[in-house]
Tab-separated table of C-alpha atoms and ligand atoms in Angstrom:
chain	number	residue	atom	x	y	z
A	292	UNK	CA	-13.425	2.902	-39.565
A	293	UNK	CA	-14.206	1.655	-36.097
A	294	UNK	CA	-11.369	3.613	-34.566
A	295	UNK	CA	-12.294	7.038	-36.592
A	296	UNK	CA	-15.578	6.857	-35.170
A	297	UNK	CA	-14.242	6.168	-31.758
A	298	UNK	CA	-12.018	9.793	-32.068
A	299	UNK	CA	-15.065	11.629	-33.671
A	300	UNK	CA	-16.885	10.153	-30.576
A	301	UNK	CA	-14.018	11.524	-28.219
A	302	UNK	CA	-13.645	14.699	-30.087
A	303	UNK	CA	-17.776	15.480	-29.609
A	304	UNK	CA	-17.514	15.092	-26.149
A	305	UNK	CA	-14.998	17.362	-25.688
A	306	UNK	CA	-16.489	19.578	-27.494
A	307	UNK	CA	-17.335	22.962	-25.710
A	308	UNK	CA	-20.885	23.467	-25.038
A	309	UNK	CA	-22.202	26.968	-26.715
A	310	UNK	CA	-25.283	29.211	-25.185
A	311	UNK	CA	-25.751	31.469	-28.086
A	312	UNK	CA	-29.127	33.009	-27.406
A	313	UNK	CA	-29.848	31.662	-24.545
A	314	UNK	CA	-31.916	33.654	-22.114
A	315	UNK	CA	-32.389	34.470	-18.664
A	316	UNK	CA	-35.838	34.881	-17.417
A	317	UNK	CA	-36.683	36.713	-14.122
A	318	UNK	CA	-39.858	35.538	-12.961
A	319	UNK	CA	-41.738	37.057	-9.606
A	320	UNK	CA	-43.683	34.578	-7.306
A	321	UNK	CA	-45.619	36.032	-4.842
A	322	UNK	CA	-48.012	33.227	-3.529
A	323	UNK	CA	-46.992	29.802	-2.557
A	324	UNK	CA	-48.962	28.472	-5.203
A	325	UNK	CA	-46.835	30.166	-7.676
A	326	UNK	CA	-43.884	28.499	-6.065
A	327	UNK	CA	-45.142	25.085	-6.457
A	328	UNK	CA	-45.770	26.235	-10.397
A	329	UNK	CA	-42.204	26.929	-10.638
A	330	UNK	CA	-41.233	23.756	-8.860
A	331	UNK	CA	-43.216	21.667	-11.461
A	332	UNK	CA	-41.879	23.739	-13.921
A	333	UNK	CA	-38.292	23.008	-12.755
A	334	UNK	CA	-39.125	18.899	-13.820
A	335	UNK	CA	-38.679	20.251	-17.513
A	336	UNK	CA	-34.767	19.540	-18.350
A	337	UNK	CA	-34.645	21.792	-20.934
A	338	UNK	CA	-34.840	24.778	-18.554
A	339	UNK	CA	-31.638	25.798	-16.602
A	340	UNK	CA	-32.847	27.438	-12.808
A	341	UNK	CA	-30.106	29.443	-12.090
A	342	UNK	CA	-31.425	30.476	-8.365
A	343	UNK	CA	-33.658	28.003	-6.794
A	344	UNK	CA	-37.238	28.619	-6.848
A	345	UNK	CA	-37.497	31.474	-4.093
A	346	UNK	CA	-39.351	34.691	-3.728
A	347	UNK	CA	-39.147	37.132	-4.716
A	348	UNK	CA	-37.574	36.506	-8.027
A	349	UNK	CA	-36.857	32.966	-9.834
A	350	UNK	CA	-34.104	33.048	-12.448
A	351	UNK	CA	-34.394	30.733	-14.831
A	352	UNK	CA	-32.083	30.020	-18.741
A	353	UNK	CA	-33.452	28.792	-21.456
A	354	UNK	CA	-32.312	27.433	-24.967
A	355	UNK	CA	-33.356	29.726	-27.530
A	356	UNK	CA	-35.747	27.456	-29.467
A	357	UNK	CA	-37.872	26.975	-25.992
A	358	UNK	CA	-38.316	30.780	-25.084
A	359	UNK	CA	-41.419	31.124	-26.774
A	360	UNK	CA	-43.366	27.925	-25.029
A	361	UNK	CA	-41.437	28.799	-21.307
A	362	UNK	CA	-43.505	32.359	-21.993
A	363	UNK	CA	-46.731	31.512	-22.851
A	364	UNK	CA	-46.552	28.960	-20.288
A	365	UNK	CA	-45.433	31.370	-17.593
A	366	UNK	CA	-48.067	33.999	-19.093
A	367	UNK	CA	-50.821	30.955	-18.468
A	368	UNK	CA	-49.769	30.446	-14.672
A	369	UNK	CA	-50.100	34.207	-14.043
A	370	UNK	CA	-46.321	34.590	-13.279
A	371	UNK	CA	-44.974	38.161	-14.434
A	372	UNK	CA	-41.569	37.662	-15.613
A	373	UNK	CA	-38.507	40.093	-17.483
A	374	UNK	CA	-35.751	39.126	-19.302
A	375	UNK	CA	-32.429	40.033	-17.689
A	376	UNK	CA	-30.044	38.151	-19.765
A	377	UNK	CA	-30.623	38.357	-23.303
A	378	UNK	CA	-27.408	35.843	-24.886
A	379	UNK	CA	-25.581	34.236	-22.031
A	380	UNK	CA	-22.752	33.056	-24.508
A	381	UNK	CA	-22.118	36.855	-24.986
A	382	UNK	CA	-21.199	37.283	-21.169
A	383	UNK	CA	-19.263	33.981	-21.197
A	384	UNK	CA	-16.708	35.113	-23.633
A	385	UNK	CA	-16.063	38.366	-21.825
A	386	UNK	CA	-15.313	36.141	-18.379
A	387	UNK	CA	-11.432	36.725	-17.767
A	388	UNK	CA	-9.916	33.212	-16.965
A	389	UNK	CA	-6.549	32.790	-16.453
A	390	UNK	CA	-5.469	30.568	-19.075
A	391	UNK	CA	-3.527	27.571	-17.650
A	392	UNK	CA	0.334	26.676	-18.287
A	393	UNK	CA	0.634	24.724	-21.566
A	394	UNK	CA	2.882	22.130	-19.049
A	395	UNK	CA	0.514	21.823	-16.799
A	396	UNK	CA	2.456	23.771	-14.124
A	397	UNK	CA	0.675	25.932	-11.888
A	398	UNK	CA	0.157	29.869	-12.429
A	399	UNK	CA	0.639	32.085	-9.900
A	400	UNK	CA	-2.953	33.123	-8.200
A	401	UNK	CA	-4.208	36.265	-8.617
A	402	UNK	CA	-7.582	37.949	-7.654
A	403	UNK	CA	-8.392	39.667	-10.992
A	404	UNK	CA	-9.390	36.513	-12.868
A	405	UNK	CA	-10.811	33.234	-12.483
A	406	UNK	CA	-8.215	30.296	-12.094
A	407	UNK	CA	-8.536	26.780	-12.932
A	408	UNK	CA	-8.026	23.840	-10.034
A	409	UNK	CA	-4.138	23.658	-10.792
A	410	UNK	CA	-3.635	26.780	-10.239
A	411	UNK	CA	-6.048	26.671	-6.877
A	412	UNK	CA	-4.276	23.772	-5.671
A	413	UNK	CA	-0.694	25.099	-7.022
A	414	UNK	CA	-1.318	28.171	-4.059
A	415	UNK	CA	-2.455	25.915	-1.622
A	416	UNK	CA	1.227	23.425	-2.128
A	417	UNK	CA	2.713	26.891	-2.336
A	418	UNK	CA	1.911	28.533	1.037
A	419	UNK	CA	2.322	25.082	2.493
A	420	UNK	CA	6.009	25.310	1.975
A	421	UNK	CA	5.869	29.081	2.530
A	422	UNK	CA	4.685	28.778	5.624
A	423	UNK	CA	5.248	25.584	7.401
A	424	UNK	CA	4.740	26.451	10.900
A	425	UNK	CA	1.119	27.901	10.056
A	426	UNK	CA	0.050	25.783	7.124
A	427	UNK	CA	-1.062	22.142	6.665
A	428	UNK	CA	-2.155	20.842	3.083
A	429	UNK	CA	-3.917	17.424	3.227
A	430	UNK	CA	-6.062	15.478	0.788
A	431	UNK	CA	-9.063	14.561	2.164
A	432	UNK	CA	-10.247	11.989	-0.432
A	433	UNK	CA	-10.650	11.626	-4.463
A	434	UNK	CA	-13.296	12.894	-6.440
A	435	UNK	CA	-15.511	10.625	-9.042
A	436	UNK	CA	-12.770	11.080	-11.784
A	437	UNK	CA	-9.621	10.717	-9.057
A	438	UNK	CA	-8.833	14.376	-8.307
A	439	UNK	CA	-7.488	15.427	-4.615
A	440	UNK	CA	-9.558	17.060	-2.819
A	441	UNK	CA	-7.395	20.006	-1.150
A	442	UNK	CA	-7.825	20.806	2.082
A	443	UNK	CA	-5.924	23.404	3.805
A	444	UNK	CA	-5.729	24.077	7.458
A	445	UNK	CA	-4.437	27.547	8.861
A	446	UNK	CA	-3.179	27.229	12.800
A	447	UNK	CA	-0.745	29.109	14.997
A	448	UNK	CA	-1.278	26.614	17.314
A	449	UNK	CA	-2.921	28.736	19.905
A	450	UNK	CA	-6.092	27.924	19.038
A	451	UNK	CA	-8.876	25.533	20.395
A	452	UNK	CA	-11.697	26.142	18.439
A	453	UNK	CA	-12.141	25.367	15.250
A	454	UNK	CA	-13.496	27.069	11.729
A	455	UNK	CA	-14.806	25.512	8.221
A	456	UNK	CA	-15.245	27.160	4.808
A	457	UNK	CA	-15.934	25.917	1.346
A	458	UNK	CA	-16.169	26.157	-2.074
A	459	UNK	CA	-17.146	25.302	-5.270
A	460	UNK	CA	-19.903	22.813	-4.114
A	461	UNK	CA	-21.695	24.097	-7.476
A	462	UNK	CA	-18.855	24.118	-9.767
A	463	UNK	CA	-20.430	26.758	-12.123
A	464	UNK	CA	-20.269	29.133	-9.036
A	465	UNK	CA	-16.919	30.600	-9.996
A	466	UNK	CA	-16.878	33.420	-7.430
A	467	UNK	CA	-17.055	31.202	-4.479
A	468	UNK	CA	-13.569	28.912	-4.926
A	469	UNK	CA	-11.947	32.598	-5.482
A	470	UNK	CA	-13.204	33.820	-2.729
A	471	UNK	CA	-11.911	31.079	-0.094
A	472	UNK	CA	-8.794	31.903	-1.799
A	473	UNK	CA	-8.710	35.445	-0.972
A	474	UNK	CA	-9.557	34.473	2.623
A	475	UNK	CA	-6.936	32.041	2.580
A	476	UNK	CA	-4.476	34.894	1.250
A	477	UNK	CA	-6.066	36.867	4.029
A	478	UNK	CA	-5.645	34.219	6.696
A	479	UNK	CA	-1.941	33.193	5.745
A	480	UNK	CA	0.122	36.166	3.773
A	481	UNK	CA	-1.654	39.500	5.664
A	482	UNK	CA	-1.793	37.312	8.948
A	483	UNK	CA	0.236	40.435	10.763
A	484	UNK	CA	-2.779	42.471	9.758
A	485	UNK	CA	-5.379	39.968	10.832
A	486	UNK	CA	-3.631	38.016	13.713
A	487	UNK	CA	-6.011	39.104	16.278
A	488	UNK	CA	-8.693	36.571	13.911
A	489	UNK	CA	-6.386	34.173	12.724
A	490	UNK	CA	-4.831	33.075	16.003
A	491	UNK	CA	-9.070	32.529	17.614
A	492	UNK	CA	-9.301	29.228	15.684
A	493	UNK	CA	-7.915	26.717	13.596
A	494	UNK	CA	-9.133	27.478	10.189
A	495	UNK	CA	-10.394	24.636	7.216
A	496	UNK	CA	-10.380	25.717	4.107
A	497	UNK	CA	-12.261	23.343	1.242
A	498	UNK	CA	-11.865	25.974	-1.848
A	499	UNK	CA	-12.733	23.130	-4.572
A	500	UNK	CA	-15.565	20.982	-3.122
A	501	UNK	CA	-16.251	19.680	-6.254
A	502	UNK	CA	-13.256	19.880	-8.576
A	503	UNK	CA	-14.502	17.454	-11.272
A	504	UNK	CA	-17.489	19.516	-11.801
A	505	UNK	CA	-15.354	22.813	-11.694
A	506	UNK	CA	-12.694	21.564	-13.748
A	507	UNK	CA	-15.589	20.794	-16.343
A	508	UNK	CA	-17.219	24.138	-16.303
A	509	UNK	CA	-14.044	25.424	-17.636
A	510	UNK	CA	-13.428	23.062	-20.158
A	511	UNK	CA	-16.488	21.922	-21.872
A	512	UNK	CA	-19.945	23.801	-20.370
A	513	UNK	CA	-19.659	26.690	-18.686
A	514	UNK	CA	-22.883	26.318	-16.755
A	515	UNK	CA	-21.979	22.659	-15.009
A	516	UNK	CA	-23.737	22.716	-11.844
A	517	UNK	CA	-23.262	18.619	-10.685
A	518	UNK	CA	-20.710	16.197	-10.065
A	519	UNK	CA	-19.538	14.234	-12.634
A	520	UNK	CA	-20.775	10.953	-11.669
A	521	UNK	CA	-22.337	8.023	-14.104
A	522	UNK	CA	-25.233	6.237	-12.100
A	523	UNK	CA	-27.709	5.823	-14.970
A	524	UNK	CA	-27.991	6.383	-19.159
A	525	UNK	CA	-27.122	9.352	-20.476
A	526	UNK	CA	-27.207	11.910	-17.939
A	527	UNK	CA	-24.077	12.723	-15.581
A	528	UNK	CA	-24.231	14.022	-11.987
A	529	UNK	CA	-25.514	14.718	-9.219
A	530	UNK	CA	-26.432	18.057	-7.120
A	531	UNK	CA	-23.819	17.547	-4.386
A	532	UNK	CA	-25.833	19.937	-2.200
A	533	UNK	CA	-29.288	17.540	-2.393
A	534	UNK	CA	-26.759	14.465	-1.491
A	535	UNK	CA	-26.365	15.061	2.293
A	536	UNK	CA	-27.685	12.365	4.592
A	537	UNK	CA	-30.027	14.348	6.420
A	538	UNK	CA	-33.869	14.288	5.854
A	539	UNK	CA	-32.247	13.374	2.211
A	540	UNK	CA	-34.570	13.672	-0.670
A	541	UNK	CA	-37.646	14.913	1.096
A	542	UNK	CA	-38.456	18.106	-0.189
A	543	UNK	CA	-36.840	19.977	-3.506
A	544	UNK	CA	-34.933	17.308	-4.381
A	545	UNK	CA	-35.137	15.105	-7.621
A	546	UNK	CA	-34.574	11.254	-8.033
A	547	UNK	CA	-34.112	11.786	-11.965
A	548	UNK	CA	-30.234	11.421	-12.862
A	549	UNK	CA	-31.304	14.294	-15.927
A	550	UNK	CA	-32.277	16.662	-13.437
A	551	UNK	CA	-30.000	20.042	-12.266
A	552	UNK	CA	-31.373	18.903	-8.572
A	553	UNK	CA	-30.677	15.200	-8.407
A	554	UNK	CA	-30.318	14.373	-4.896
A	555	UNK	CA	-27.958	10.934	-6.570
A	556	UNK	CA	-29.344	7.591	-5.570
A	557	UNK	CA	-28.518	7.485	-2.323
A	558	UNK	CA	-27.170	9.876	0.279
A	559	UNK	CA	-23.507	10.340	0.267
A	560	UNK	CA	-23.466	8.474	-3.195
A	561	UNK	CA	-20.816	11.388	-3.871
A	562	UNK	CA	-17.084	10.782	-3.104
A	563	UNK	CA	-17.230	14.393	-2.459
A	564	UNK	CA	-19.669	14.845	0.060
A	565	UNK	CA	-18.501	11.808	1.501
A	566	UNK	CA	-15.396	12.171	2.263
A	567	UNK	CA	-16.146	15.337	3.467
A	568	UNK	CA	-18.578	14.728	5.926
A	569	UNK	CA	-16.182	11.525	7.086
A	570	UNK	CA	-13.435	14.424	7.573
A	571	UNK	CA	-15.944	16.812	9.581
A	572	UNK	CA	-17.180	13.936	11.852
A	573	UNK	CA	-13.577	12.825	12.576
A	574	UNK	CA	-12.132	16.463	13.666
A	575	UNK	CA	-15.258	17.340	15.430
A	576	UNK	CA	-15.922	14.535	17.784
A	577	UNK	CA	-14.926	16.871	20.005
A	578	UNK	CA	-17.344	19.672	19.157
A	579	UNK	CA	-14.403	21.870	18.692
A	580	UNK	CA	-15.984	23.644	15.554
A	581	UNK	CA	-17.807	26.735	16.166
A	582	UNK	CA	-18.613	27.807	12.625
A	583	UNK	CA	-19.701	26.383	9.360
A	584	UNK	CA	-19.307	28.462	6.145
A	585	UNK	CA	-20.387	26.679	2.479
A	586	UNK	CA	-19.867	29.730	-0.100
A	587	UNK	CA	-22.144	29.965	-2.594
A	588	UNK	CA	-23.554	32.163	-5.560
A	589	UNK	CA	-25.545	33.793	-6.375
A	590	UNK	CA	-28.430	36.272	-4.799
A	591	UNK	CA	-26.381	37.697	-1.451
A	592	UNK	CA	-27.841	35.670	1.087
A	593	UNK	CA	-26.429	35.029	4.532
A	594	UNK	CA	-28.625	31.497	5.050
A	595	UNK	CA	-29.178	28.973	7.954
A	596	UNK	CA	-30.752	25.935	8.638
A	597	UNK	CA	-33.382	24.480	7.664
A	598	UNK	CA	-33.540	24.159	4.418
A	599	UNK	CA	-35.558	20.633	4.816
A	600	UNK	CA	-38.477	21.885	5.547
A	601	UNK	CA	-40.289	25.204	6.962
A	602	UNK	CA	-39.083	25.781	10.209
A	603	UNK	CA	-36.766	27.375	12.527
A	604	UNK	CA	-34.097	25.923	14.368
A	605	UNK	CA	-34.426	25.589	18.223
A	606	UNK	CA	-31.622	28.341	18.571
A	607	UNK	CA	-32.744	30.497	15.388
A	608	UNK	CA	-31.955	33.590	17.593
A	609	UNK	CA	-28.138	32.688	18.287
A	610	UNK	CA	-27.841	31.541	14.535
A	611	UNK	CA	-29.552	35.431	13.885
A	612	UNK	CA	-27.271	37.277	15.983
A	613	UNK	CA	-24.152	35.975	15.030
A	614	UNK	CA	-25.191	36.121	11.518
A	615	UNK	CA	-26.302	39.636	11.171
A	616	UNK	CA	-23.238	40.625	12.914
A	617	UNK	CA	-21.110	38.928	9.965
A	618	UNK	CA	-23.948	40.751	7.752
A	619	UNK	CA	-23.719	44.150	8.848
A	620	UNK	CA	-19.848	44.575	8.847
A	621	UNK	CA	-20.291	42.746	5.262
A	622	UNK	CA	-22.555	45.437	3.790
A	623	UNK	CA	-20.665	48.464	5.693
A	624	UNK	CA	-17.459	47.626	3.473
A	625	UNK	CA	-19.304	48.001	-0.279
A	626	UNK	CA	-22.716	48.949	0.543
A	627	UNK	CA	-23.694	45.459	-0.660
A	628	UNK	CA	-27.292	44.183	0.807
A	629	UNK	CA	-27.687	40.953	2.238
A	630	UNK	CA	-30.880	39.220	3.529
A	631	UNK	CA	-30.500	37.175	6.403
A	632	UNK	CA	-33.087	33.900	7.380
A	633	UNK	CA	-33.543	30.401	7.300
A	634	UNK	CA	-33.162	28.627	3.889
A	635	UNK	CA	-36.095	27.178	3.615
A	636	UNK	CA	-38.584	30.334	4.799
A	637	UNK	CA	-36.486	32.875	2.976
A	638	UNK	CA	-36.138	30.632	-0.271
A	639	UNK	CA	-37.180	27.598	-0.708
A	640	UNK	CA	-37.240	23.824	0.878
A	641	UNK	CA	-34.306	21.711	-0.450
A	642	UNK	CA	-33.080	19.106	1.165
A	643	UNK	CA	-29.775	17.169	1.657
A	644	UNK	CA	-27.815	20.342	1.736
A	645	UNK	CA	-25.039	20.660	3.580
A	646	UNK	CA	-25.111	23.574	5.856
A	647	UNK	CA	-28.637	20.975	7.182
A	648	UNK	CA	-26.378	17.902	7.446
A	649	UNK	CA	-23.505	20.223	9.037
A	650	UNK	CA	-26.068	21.463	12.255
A	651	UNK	CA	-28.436	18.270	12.012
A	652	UNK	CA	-25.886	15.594	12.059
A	653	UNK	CA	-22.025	17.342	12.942
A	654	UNK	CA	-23.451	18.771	15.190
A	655	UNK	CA	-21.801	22.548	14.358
A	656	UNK	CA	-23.750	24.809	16.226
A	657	UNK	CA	-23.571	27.698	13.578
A	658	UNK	CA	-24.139	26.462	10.340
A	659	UNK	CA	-24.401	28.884	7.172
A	660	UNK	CA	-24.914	29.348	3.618
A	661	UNK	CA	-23.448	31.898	2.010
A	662	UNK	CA	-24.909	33.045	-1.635
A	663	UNK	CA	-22.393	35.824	-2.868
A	664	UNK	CA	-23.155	38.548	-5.470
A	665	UNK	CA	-24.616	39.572	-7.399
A	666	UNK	CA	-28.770	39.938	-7.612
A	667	UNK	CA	-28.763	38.576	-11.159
A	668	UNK	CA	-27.300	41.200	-13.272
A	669	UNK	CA	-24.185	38.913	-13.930
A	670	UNK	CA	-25.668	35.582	-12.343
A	671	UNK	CA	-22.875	33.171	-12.481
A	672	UNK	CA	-20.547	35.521	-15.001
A	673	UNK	CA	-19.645	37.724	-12.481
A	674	UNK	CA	-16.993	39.984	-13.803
A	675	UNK	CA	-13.552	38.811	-12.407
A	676	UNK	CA	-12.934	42.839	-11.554
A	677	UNK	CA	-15.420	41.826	-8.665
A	678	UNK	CA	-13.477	39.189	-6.887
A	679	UNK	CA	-11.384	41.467	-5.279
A	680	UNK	CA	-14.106	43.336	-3.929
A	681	UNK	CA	-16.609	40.516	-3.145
A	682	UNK	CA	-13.359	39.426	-0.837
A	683	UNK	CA	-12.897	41.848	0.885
A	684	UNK	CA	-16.976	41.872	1.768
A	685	UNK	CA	-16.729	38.432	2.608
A	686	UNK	CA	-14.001	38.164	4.636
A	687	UNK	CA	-14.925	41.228	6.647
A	688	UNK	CA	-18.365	39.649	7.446
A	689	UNK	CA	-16.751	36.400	8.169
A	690	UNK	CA	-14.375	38.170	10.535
A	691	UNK	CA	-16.809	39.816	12.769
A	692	UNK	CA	-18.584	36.645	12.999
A	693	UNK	CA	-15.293	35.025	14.517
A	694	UNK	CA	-14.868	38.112	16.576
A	695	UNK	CA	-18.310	37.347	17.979
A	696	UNK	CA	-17.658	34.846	20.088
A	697	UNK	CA	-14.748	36.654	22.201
B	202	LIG	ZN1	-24.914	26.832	-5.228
């Protein structure tokens, strides 16, 4: 008896989590006091924000038994609001993911659906023994439930500057590990076409920052933000992008383990971060990287520091130029806007992210965050016909910010 409840145990929790009829509200702050609503509001569990509480539109999900109280509550604070997603579990089941090998094996990448970590990490082994001269695959630590994390570096050895990108910090964020891949495909297997980039810097490539979390969106809830840590009862991870040790946990951060923003209970509580930041301050005691790039979704945002607190950095206008340089070839390839500032005045305060810890404390002069599409009509189910495109945007904006510097 003891052991059948033991597999009906193991069976619930692998049980894939369903969003039938859950919502998406669009809600439009205008004052600040209407922002500090929201970030009370964003205490309540139950509610899923699926942007962070920013002007000029909030999105938040909710379950469908809670969207009459989250309306007359947001109809009692004044807040206008529209629905823009009306059963989320609908647009799940049309995402395209590329089922994984029955043996485990890896499936070849491709950029017209959504691939799981073997895969990922399959094309990473791959190119490594594709292209040995160019390409260096490295682990740079284990995640909470003992995955690598991947690392790639891209160098043709002529290089003495140095270039970071990431992924998949948020695992639901699907678009941004496929991105990095494209770049990487970019980088490595049309280097003829792109040598004149490739050959400015040694490039390192993170695509799964947080492959326990991404691993676990696939599997069991689509809409896993967090790690997949146990500090506390019930509730599992933490927001690896409130866990950086820099002016950690001092504004839009949460010190309840239930929450989608828990900063964790200390910084760098997260092998993830961790080990990452250990990596970063180890290759640049040197100051050899120029640029910092942690890819996000969604909202199209080209972000830099702060996002502590309300203020500019000391050199907000080399941080500007460089970054609307990336931001205007970006939009002249798709049309696709992008709004350019610093996290915090453009959004939101949050602290302990890493783009903050990456300027504050590594000391990388040109830090960004990068939200990729869309404005909401998708959210995180971006359509996997959009990777392709949302590549080539990327990469062309990321290009003409390496060309900057020449
Ligand atoms: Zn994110």
């Amino acid at each position: 008896m003891k052991l059948l409840v033991l597999l009906l145990a193991a069976f619930a929790a692998a049980e894939r989590v369903r969003y039938d009829g859950y919502e998406v509200k669009r809600v439009f702050p205008k004052e600040s006091d209407d922002l500090r609503h929201l970030a009370e509001l964003r205490h309540d569990n139950r509610l899923d924000f699926w942007t962070e509480v920013q002007k000029p539109y909030t999105d938040i999900m909710v379950p469908p038994q809670m969207v009459e109280e989250l309306e007359g509550r947001l109809r009692e604070l004044g807040l206008p609001f529209m629905t823009i997603i009306r059963d989320v579990q609908k647009l799940s089941d049309e995402q395209k993911v590329a089922e994984p090998n029955e043996d485990g094996t890896p499936r070849a990448m491709d950029w017209t659906s959504y691939h799981r970590l073997v895969d990922i990490h399959g094309y990473m082994d791959q190119l490594a023994e594709d292209y040995p001269d160019m390409v260096t695959v490295m682990s740079i630590g284990s995640s909470y439930e003992d995955r690598d994390m991947k690392l790639i570096k891209v160098s043709t050895g002529s290089a003495t500057q140095k270039m970071w990108i990431d992924g998949g910090i948020h695992a639901r964020e699907w678009i941004a590990p496929a991105v990095v891949t494209y770049i990487l495909r970019e980088l490595v297997e049309n280097y003829e076409e792109n040598r004149d980039v490739v050959d400015l810097y040694d490039w390192y490539l993170l695509p799964l920052h947080n492959p326990d979390g991404y691993e676990y969106s696939h599997t069991n809830a689509r809409l896993w933000r967090k790690t997949r840590s146990r500090w506390s009862g019930s509730c599992v991870g933490v927001d690896p992008n409130r866990n950086w040790d820099y002016h950690w946990m001092e504004q839009g951060a949460s010190s309840d383990p239930c929450s989608e923003i828990y900063a964790g209970p200390e910084p760098f509580s997260e092998p993830e971060t961790r080990s990452a930041a250990d990596f970063i301050m180890a290759e640049n005691a040197d100051e050899s990287f120029v640029g910092f790039f942690t890819v996000h979704s969604y909202g199209q945002y080209w972000l830099c520091p702060w996002g502590y607190d309300y203020i500019y950095p000391d050199d907000y206008d080399d941080l500007e130029d460089a970054g609307m340089t990336g931001v205007n070839a970006l939009e002249d390839v798709h049309g696709t806007q992008f709004t350019f500032g610093p996290s915090a005045i453009v959004l939101y305060a949050a602290a302990g992210g890493s783009d903050d810890w990456a300027k504050g404390v590594g000391n990388i002069k040109y830090s960004y965050t990068l939200e990729l599409r869309d404005t909401g009509f998708w959210g995180f189910e971006l359509p996997a016909s959009q990777i392709v495109p949302t590549g080539q945007e990327t990469w062309e904006g990321i290009k003409a910010f390496a060309r900057y510097f020449q």
